[in-house]
XYZ file of N, CA and C in Angstrom:
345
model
N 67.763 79.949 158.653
C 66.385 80.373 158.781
C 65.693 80.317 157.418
N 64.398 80.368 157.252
C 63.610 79.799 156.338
C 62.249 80.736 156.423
N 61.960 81.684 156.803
C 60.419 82.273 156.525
C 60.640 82.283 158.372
N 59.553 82.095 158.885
C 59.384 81.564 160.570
C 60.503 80.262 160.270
N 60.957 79.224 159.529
C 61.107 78.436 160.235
C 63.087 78.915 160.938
N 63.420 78.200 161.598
C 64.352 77.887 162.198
C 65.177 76.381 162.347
N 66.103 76.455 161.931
C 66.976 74.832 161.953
C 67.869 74.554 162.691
N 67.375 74.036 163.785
C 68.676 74.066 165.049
C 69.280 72.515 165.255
N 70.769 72.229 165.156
C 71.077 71.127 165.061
C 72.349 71.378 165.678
N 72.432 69.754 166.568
C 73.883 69.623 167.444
C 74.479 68.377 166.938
N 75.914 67.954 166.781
C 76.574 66.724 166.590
C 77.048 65.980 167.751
N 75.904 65.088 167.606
C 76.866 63.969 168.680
C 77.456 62.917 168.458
N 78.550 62.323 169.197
C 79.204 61.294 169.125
C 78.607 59.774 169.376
N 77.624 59.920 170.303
C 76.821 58.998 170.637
C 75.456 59.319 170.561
N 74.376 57.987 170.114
C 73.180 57.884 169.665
C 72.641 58.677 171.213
N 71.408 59.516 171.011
C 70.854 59.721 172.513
C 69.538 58.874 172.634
N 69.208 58.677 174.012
C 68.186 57.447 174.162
C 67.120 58.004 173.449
N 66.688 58.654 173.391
C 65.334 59.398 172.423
C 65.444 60.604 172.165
N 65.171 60.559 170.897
C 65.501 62.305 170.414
C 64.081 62.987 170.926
N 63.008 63.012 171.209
C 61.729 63.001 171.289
C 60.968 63.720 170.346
N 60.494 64.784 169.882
C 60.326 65.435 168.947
C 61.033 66.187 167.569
N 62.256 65.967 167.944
C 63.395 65.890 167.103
C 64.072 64.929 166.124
N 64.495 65.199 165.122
C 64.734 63.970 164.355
C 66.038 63.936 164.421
N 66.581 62.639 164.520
C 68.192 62.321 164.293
C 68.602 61.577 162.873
N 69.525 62.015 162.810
C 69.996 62.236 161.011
C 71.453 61.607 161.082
N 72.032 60.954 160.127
C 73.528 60.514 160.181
C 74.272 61.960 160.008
N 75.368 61.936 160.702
C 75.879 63.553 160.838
C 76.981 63.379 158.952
N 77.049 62.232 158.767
C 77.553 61.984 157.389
C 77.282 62.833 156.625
N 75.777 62.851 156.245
C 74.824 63.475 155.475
C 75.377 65.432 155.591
N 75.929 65.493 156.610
C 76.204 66.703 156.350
C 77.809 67.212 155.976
N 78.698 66.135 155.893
C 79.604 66.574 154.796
C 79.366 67.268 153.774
N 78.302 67.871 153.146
C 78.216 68.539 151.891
C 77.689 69.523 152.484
N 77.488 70.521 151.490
C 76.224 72.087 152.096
C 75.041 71.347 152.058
N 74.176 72.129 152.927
C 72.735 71.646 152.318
C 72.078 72.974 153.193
N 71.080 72.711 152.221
C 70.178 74.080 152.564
C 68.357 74.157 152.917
N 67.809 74.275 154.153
C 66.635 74.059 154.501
C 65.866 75.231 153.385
N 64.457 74.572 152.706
C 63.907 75.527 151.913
C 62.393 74.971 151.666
N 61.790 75.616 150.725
C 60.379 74.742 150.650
C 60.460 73.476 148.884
N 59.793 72.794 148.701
C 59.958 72.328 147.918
C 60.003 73.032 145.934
N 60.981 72.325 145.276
C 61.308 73.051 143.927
C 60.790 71.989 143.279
N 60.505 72.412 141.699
C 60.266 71.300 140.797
C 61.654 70.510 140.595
N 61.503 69.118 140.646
C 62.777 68.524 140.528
C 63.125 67.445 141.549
N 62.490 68.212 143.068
C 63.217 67.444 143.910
C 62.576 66.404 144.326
N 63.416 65.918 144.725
C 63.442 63.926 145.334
C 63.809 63.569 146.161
N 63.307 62.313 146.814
C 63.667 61.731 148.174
C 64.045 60.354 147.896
N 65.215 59.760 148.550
C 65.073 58.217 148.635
C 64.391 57.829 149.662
N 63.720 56.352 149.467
C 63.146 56.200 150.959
C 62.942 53.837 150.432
N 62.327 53.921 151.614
C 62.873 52.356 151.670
C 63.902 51.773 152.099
N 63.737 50.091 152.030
C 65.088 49.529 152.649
C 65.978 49.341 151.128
N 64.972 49.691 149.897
C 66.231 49.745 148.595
C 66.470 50.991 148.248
N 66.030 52.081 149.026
C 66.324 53.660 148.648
C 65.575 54.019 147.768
N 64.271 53.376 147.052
C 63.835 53.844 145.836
C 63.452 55.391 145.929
N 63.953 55.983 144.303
C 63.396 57.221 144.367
C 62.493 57.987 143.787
N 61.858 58.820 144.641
C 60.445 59.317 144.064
C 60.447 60.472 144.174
N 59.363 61.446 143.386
C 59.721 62.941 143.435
C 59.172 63.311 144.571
N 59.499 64.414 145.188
C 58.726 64.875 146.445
C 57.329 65.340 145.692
N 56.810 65.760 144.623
C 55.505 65.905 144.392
C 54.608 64.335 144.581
N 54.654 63.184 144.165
C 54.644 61.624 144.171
C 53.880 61.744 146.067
N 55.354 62.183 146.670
C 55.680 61.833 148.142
C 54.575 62.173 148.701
N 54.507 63.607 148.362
C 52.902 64.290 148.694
C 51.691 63.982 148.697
N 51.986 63.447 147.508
C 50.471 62.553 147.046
C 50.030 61.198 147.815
N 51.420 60.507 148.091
C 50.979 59.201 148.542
C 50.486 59.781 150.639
N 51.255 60.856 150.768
C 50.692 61.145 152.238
C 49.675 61.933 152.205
N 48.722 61.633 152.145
C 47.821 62.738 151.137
C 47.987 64.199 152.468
N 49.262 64.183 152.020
C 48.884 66.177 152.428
C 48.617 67.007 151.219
N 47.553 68.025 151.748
C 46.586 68.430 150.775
C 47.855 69.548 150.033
N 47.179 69.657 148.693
C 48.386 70.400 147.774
C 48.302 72.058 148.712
N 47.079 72.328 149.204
C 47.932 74.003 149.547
C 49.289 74.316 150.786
N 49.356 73.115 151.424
C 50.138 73.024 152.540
C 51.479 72.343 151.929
N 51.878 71.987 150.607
C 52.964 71.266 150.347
C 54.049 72.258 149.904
N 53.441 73.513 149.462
C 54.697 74.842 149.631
C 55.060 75.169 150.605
N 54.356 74.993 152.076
C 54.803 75.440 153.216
C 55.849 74.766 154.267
N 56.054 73.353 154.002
C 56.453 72.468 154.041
C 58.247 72.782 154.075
N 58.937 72.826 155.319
C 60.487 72.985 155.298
C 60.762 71.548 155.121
N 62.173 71.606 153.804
C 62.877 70.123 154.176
C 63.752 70.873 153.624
N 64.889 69.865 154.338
C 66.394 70.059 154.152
C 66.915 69.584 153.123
N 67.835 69.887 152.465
C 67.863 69.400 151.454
C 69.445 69.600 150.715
N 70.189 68.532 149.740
C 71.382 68.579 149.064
C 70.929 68.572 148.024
N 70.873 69.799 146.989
C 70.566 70.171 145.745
C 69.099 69.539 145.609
N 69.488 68.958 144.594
C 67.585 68.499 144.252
C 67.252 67.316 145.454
N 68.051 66.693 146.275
C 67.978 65.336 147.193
C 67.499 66.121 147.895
N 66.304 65.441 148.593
C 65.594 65.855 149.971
C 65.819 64.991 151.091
N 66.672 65.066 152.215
C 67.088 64.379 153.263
C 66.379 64.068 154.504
N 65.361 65.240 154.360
C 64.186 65.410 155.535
C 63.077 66.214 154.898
N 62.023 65.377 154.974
C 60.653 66.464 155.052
C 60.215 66.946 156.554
N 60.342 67.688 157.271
C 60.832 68.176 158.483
C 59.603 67.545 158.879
N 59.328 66.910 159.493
C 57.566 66.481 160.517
C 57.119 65.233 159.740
N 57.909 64.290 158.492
C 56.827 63.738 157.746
C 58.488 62.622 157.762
N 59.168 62.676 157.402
C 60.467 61.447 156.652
C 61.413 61.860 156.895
N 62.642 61.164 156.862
C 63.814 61.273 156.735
C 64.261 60.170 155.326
N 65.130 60.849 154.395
C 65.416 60.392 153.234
C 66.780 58.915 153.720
N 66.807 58.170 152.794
C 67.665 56.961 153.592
C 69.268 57.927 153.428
N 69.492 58.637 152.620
C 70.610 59.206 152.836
C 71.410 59.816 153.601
N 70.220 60.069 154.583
C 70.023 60.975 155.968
C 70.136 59.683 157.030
N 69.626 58.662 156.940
C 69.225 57.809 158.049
C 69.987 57.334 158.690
N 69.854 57.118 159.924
C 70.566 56.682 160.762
C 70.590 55.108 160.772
N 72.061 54.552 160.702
C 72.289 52.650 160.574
C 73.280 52.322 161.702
N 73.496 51.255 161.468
C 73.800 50.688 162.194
C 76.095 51.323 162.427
N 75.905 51.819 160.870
C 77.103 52.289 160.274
C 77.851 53.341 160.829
N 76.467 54.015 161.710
C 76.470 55.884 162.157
C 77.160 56.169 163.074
N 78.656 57.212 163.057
C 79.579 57.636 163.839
C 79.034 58.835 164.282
N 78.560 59.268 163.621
C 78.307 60.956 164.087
C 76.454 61.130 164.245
N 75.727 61.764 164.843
C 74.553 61.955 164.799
C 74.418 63.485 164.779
N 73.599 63.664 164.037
C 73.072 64.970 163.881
C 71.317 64.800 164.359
N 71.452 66.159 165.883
C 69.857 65.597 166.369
C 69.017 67.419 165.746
N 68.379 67.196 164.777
C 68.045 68.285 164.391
C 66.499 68.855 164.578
N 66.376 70.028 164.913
C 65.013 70.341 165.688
C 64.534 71.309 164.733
N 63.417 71.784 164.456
C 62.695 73.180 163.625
C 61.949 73.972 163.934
N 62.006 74.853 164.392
C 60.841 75.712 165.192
C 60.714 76.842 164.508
N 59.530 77.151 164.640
C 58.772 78.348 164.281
C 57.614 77.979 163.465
N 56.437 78.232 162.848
C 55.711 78.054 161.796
C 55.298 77.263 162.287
N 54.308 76.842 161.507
C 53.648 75.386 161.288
C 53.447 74.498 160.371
N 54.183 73.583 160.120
C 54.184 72.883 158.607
C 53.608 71.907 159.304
N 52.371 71.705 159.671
C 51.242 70.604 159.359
C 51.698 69.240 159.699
N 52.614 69.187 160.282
C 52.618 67.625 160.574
C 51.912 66.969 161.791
């Protein structure tokens, strides 16, 4: 839990035909801890088909969500790596390929982070 928000996530073995409002994540990505929070100075996302990386302040800017809503903003996250901006990206570290054994279909409720 996170303020209102909530992080509810199941592992499946197989891709499901549509997650629908939910995002699906490589369940890989969660071999490590990671911890849903709002954004810190520091943190970063990969994104692209070369992973380039940019700070999540950058990220903000290029989606122009307005700066008072970018503290409110849940993403998941492995230390300073941001894996999901919950309603906006999934980081390629997170992403689901062609590679993906495990799926993680992860949902967020409560609040409203503006997406």
């Amino acid at each position: 839990c996170l303020g209102p928000y909530t992080l509810e996530a199941c592992s499946l073995n197989e891709r499901p035909a549509a997650p629908g409002k939910a995002c699906l994540l490589d369940g890989a990505a969660f071999a490590e801890p990671l911890e849903l929070r709002f954004r810190r100075s520091g943190d970063w996302i990969r994104r692209g088909r070369l992973g380039q990386r940019r700070s999540i302040k950058r990220f903000f800017i290029d989606c122009k969500i307005p700066a008072p809503c970018r503290d409110t903003i849940p993403m998941l996250c492995r230390g300073e790596e941001v894996l999901w901006v919950c309603g906006y990206a999934v980081g390629t570290a997170a992403a689901v390929t062609v590679e993906t054994k495990l799926y993680m279909l992860c949902n967020i409720t409560g609040g409203d982070f503006h997406a």
